[in-house]
PDB file of N, CA and C in Angstrom:
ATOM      1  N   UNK E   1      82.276  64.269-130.299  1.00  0.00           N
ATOM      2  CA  UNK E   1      81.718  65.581-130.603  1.00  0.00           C
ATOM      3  C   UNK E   1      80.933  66.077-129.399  1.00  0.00           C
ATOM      4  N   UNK E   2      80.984  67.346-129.208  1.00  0.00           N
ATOM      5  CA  UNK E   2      80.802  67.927-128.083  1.00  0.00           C
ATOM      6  C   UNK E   2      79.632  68.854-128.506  1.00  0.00           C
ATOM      7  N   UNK E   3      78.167  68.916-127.681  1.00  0.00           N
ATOM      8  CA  UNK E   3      77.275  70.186-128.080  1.00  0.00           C
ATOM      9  C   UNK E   3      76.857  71.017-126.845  1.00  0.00           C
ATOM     10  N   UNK E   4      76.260  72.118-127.188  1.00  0.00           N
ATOM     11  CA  UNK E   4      75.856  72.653-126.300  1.00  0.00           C
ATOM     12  C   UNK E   4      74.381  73.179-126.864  1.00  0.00           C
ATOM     13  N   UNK E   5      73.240  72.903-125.763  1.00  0.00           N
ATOM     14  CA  UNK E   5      72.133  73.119-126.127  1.00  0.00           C
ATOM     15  C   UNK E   5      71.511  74.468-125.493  1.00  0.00           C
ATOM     16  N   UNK E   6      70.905  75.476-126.161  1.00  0.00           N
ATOM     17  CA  UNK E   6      70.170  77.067-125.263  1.00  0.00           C
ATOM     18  C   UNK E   6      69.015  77.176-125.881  1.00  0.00           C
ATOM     19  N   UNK E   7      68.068  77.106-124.767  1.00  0.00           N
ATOM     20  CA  UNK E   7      66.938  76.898-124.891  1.00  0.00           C
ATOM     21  C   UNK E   7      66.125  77.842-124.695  1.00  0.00           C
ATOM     22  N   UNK E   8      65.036  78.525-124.896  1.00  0.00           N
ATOM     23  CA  UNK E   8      64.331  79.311-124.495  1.00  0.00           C
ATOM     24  C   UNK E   8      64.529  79.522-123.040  1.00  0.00           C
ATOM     25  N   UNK E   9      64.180  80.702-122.443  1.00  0.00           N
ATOM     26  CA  UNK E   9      63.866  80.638-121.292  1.00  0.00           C
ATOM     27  C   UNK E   9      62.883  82.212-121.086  1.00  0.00           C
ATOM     28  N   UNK E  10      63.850  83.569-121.068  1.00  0.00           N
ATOM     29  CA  UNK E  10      62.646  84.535-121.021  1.00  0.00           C
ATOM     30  C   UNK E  10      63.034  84.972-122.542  1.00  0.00           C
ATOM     31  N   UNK E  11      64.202  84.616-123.821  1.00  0.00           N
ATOM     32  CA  UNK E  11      63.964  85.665-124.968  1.00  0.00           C
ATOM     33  C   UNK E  11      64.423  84.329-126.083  1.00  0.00           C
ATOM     34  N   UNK E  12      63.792  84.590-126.858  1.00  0.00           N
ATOM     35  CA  UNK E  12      64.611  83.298-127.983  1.00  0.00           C
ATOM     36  C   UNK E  12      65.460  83.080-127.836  1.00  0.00           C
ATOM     37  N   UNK E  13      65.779  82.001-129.029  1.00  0.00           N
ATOM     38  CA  UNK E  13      67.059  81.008-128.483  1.00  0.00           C
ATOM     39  C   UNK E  13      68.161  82.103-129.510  1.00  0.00           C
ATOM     40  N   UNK E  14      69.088  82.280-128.966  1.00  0.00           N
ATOM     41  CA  UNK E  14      70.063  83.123-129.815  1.00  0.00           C
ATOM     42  C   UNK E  14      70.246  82.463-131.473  1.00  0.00           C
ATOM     43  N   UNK E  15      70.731  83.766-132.351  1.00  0.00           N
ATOM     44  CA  UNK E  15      70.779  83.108-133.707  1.00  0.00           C
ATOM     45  C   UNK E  15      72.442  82.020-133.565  1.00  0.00           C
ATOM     46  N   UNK E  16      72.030  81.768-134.934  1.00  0.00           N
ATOM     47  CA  UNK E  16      73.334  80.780-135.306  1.00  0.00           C
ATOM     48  C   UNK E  16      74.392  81.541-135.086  1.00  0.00           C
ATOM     49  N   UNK E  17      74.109  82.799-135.848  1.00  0.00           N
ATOM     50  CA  UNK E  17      75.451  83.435-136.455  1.00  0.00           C
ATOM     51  C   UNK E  17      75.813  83.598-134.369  1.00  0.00           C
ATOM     52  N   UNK E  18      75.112  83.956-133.985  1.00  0.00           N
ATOM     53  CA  UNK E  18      75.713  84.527-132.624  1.00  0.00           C
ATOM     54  C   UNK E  18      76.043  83.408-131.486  1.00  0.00           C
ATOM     55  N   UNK E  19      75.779  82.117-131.761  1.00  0.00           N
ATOM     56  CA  UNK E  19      76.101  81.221-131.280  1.00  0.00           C
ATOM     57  C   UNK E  19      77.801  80.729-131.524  1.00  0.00           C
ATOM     58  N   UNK E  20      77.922  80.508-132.798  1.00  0.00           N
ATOM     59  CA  UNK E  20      79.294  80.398-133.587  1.00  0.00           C
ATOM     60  C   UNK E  20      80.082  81.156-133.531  1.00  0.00           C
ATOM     61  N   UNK E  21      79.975  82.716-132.999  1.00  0.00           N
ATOM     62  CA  UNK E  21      81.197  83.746-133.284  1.00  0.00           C
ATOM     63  C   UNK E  21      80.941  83.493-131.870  1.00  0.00           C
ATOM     64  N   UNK E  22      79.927  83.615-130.579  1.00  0.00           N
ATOM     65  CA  UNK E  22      80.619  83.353-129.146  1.00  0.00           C
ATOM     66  C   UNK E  22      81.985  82.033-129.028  1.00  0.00           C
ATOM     67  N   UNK E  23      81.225  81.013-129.663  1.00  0.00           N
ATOM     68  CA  UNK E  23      82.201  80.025-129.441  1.00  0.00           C
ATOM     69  C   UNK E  23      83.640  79.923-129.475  1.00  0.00           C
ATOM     70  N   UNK E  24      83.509  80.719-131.208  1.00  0.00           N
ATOM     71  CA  UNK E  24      84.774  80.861-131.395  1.00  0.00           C
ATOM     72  C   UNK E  24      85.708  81.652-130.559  1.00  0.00           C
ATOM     73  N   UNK E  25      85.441  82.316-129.890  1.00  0.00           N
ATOM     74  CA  UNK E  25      85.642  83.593-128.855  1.00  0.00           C
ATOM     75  C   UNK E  25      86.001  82.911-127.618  1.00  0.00           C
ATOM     76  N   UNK E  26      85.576  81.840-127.434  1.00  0.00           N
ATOM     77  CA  UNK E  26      85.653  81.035-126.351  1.00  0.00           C
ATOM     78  C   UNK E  26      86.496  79.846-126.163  1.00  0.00           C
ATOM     79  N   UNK E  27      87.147  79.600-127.687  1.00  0.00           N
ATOM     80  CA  UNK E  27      88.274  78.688-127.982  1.00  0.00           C
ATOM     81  C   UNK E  27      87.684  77.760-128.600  1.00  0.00           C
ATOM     82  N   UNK E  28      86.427  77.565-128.535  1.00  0.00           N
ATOM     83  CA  UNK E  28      86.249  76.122-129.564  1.00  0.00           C
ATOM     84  C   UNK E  28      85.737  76.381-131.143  1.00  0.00           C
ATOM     85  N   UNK E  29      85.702  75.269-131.774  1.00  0.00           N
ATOM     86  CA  UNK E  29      85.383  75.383-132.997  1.00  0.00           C
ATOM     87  C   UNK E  29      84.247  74.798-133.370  1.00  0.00           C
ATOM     88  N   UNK E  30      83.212  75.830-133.926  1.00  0.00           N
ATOM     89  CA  UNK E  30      81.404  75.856-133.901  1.00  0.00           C
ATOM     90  C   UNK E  30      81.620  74.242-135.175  1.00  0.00           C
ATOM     91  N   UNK E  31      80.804  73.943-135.108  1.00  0.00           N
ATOM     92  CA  UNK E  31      80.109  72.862-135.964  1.00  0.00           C
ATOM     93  C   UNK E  31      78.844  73.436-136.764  1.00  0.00           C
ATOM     94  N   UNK E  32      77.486  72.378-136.675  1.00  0.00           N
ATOM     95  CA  UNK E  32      76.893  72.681-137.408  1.00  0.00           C
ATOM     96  C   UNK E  32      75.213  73.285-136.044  1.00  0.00           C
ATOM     97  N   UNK E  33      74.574  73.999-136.696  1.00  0.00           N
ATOM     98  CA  UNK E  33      73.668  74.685-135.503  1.00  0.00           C
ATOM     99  C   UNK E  33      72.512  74.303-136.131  1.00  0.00           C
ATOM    100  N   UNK E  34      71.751  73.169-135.102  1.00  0.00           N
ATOM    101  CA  UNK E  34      70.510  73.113-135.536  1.00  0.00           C
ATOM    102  C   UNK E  34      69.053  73.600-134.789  1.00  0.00           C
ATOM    103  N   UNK E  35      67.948  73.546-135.065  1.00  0.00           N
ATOM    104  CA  UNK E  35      66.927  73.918-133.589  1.00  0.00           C
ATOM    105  C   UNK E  35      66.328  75.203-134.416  1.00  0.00           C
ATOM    106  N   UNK E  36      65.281  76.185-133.319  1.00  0.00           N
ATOM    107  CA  UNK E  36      64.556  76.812-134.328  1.00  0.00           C
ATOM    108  C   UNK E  36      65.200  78.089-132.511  1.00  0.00           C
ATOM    109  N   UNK E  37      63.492  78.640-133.131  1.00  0.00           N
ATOM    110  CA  UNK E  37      62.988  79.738-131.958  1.00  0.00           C
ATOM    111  C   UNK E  37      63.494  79.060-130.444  1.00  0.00           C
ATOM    112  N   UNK E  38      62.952  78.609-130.288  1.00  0.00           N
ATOM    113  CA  UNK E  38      62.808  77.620-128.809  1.00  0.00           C
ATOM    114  C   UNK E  38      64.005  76.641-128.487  1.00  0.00           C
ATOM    115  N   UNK E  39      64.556  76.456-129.345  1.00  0.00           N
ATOM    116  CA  UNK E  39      66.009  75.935-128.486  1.00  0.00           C
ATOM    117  C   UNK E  39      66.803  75.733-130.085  1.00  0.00           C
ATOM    118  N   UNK E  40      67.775  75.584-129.750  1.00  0.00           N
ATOM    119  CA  UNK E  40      69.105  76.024-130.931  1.00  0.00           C
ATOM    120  C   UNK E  40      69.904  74.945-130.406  1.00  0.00           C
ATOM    121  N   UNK E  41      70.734  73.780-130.989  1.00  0.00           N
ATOM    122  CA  UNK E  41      71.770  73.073-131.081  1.00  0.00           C
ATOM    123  C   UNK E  41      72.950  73.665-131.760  1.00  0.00           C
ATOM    124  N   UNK E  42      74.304  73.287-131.098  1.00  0.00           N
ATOM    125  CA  UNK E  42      75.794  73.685-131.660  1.00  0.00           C
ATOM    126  C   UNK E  42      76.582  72.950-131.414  1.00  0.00           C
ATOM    127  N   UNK E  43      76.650  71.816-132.056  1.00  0.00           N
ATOM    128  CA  UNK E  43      77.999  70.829-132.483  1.00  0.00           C
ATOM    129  C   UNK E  43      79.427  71.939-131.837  1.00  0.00           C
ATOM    130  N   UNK E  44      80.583  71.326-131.358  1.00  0.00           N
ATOM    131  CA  UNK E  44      81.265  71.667-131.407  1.00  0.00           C
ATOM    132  C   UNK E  44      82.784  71.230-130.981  1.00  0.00           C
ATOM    133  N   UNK E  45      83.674  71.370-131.542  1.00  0.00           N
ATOM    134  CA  UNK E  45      85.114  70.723-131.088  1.00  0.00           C
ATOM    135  C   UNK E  45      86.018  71.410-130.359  1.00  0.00           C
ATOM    136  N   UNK E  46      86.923  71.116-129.072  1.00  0.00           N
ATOM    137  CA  UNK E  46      88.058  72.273-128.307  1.00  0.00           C
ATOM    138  C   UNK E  46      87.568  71.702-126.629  1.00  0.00           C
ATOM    139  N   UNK E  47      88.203  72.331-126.329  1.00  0.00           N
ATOM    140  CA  UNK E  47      87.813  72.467-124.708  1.00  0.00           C
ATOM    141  C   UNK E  47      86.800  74.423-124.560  1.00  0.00           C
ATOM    142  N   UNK E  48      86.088  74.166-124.032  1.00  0.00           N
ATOM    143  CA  UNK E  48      85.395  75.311-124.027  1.00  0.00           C
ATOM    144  C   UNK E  48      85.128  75.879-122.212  1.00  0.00           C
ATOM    145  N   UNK E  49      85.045  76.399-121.758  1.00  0.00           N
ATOM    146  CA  UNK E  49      84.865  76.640-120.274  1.00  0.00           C
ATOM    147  C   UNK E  49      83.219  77.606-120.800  1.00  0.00           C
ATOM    148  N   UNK E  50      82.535  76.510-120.134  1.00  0.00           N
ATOM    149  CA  UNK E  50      81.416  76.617-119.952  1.00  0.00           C
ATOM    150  C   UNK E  50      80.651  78.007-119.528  1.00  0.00           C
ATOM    151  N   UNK E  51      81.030  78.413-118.511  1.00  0.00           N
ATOM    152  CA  UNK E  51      80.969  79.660-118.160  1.00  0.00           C
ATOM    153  C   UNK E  51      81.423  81.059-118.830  1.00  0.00           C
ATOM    154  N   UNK E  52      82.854  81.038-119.449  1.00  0.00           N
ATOM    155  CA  UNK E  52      83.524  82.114-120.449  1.00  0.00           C
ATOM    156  C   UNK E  52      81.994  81.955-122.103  1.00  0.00           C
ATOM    157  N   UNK E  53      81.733  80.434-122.460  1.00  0.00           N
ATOM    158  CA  UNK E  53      80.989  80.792-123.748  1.00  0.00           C
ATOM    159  C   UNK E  53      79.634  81.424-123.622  1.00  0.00           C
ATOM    160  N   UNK E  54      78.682  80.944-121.995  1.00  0.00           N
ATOM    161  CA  UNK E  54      77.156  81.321-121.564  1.00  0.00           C
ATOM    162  C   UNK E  54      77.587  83.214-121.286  1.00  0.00           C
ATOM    163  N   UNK E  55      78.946  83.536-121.250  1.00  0.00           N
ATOM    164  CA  UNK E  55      79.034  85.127-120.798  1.00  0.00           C
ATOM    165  C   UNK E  55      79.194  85.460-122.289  1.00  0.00           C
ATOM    166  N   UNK E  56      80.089  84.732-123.352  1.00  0.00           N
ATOM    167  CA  UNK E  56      80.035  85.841-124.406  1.00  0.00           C
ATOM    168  C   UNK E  56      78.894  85.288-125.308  1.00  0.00           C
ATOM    169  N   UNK E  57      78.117  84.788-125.217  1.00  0.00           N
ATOM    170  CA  UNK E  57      76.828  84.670-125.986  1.00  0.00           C
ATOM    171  C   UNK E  57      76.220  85.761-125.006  1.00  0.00           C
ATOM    172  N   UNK E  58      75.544  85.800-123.925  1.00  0.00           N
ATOM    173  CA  UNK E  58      74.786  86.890-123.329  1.00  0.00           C
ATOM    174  C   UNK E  58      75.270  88.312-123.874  1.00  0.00           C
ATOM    175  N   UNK E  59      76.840  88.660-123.927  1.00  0.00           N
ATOM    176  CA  UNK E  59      77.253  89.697-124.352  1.00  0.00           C
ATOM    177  C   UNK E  59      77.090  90.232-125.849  1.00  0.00           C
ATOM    178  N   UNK E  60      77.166  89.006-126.685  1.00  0.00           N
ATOM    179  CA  UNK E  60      76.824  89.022-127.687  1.00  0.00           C
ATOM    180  C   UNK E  60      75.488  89.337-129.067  1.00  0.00           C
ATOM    181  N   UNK E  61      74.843  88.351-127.888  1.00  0.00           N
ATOM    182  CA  UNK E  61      73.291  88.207-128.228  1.00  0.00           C
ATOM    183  C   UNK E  61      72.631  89.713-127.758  1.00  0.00           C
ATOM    184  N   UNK E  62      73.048  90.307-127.020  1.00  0.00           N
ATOM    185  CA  UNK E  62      72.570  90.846-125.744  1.00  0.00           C
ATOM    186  C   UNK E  62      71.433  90.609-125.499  1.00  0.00           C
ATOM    187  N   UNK E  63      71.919  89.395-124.441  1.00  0.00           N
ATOM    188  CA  UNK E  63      70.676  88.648-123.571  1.00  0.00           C
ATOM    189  C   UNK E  63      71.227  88.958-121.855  1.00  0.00           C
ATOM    190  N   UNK E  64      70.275  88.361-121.528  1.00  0.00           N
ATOM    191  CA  UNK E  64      70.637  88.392-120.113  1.00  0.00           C
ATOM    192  C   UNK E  64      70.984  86.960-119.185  1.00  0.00           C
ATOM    193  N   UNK E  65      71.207  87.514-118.361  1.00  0.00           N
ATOM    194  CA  UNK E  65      71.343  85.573-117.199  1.00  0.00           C
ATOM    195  C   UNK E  65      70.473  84.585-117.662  1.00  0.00           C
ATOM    196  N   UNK E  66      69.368  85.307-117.491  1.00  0.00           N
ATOM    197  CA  UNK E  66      68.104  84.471-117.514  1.00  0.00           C
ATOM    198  C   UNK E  66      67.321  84.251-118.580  1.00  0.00           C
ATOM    199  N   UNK E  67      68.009  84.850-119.368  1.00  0.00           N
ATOM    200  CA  UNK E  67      67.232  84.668-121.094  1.00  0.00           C
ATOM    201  C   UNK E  67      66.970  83.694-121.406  1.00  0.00           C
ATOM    202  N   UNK E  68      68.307  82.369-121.435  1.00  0.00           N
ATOM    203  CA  UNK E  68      68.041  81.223-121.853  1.00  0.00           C
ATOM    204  C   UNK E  68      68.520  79.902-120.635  1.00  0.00           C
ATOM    205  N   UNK E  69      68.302  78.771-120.740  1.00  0.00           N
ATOM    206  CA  UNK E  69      68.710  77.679-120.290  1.00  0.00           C
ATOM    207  C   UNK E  69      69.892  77.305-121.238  1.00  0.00           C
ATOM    208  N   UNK E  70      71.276  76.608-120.439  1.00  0.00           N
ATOM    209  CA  UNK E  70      71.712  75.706-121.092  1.00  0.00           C
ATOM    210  C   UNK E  70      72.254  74.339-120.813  1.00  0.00           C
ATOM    211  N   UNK E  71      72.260  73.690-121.807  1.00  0.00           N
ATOM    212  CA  UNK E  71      72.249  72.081-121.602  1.00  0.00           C
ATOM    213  C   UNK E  71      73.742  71.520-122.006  1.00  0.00           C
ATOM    214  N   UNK E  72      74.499  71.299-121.453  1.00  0.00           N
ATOM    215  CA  UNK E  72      75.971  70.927-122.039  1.00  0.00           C
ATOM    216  C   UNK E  72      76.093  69.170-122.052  1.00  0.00           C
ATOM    217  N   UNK E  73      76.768  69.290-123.085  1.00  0.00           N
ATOM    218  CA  UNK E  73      77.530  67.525-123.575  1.00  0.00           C
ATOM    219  C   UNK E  73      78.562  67.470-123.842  1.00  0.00           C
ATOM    220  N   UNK E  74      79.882  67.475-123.297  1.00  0.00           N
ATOM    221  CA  UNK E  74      81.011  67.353-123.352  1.00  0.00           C
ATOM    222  C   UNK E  74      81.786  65.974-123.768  1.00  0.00           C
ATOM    223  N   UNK E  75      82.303  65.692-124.544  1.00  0.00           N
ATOM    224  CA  UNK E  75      83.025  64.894-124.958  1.00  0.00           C
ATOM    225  C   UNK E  75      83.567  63.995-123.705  1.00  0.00           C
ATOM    226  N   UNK E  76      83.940  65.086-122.933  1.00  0.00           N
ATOM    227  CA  UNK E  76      85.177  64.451-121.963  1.00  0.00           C
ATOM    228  C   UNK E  76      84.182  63.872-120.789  1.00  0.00           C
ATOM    229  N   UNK E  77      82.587  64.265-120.831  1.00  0.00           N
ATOM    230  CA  UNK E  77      81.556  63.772-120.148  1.00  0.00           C
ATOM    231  C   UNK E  77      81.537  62.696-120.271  1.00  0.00           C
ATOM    232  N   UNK E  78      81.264  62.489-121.855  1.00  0.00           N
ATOM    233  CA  UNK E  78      81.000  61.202-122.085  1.00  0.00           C
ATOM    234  C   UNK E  78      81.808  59.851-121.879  1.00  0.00           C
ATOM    235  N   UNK E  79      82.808  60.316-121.851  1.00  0.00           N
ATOM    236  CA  UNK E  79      84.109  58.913-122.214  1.00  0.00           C
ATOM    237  C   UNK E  79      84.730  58.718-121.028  1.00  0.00           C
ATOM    238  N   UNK E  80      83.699  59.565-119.862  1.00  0.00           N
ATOM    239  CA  UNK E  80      84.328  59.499-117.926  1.00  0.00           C
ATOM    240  C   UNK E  80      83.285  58.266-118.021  1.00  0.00           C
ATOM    241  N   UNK E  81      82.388  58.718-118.420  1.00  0.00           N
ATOM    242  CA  UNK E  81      81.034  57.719-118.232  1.00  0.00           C
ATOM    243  C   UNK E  81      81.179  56.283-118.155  1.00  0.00           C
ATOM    244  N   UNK E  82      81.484  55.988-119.377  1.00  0.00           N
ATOM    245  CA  UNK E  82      81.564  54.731-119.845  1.00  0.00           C
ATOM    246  C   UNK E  82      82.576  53.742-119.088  1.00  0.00           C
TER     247      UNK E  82
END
């Protein structure tokens, strides 16, 4: 399982709902979204290009570059690792 973490940075952490419809938009399939104001978790399954999901959440959310931080965990990260 694959997440991606967005964290505060200059505007809250985007909602669920707008986390899950970027994703989907982006080819993967949302999971479950946990986290509050200040940073938001999103489970998720697919190959996702990192860059296409941080543009349609900004577009979405309408946030900006710098709104939030994000923290990625890729599946395919993990299992190079080991």
């Amino acid at each position: 399982m694959s997440f991606v973490k967005v964290e505060k940075n200059q505007s809250s952490a985007p909602s669920e709902t707008d986390m899950k419809k970027a994703m989907i938009e982006s080819g993967g399939q949302p999971g479950e979204v946990t986290g509050n104001n200040a940073a938001r978790t999103l489970t998720y399954t697919g190959t996702v290009n990192h860059t296409v999901y941080e543009n349609k959440l900004i577009d979405i959310a309408k946030g900006k570059r710098t709104s939030w931080n994000f923290v990625w965990a890729d599946a395919s990260a993990k299992s190079s690792a080991a």
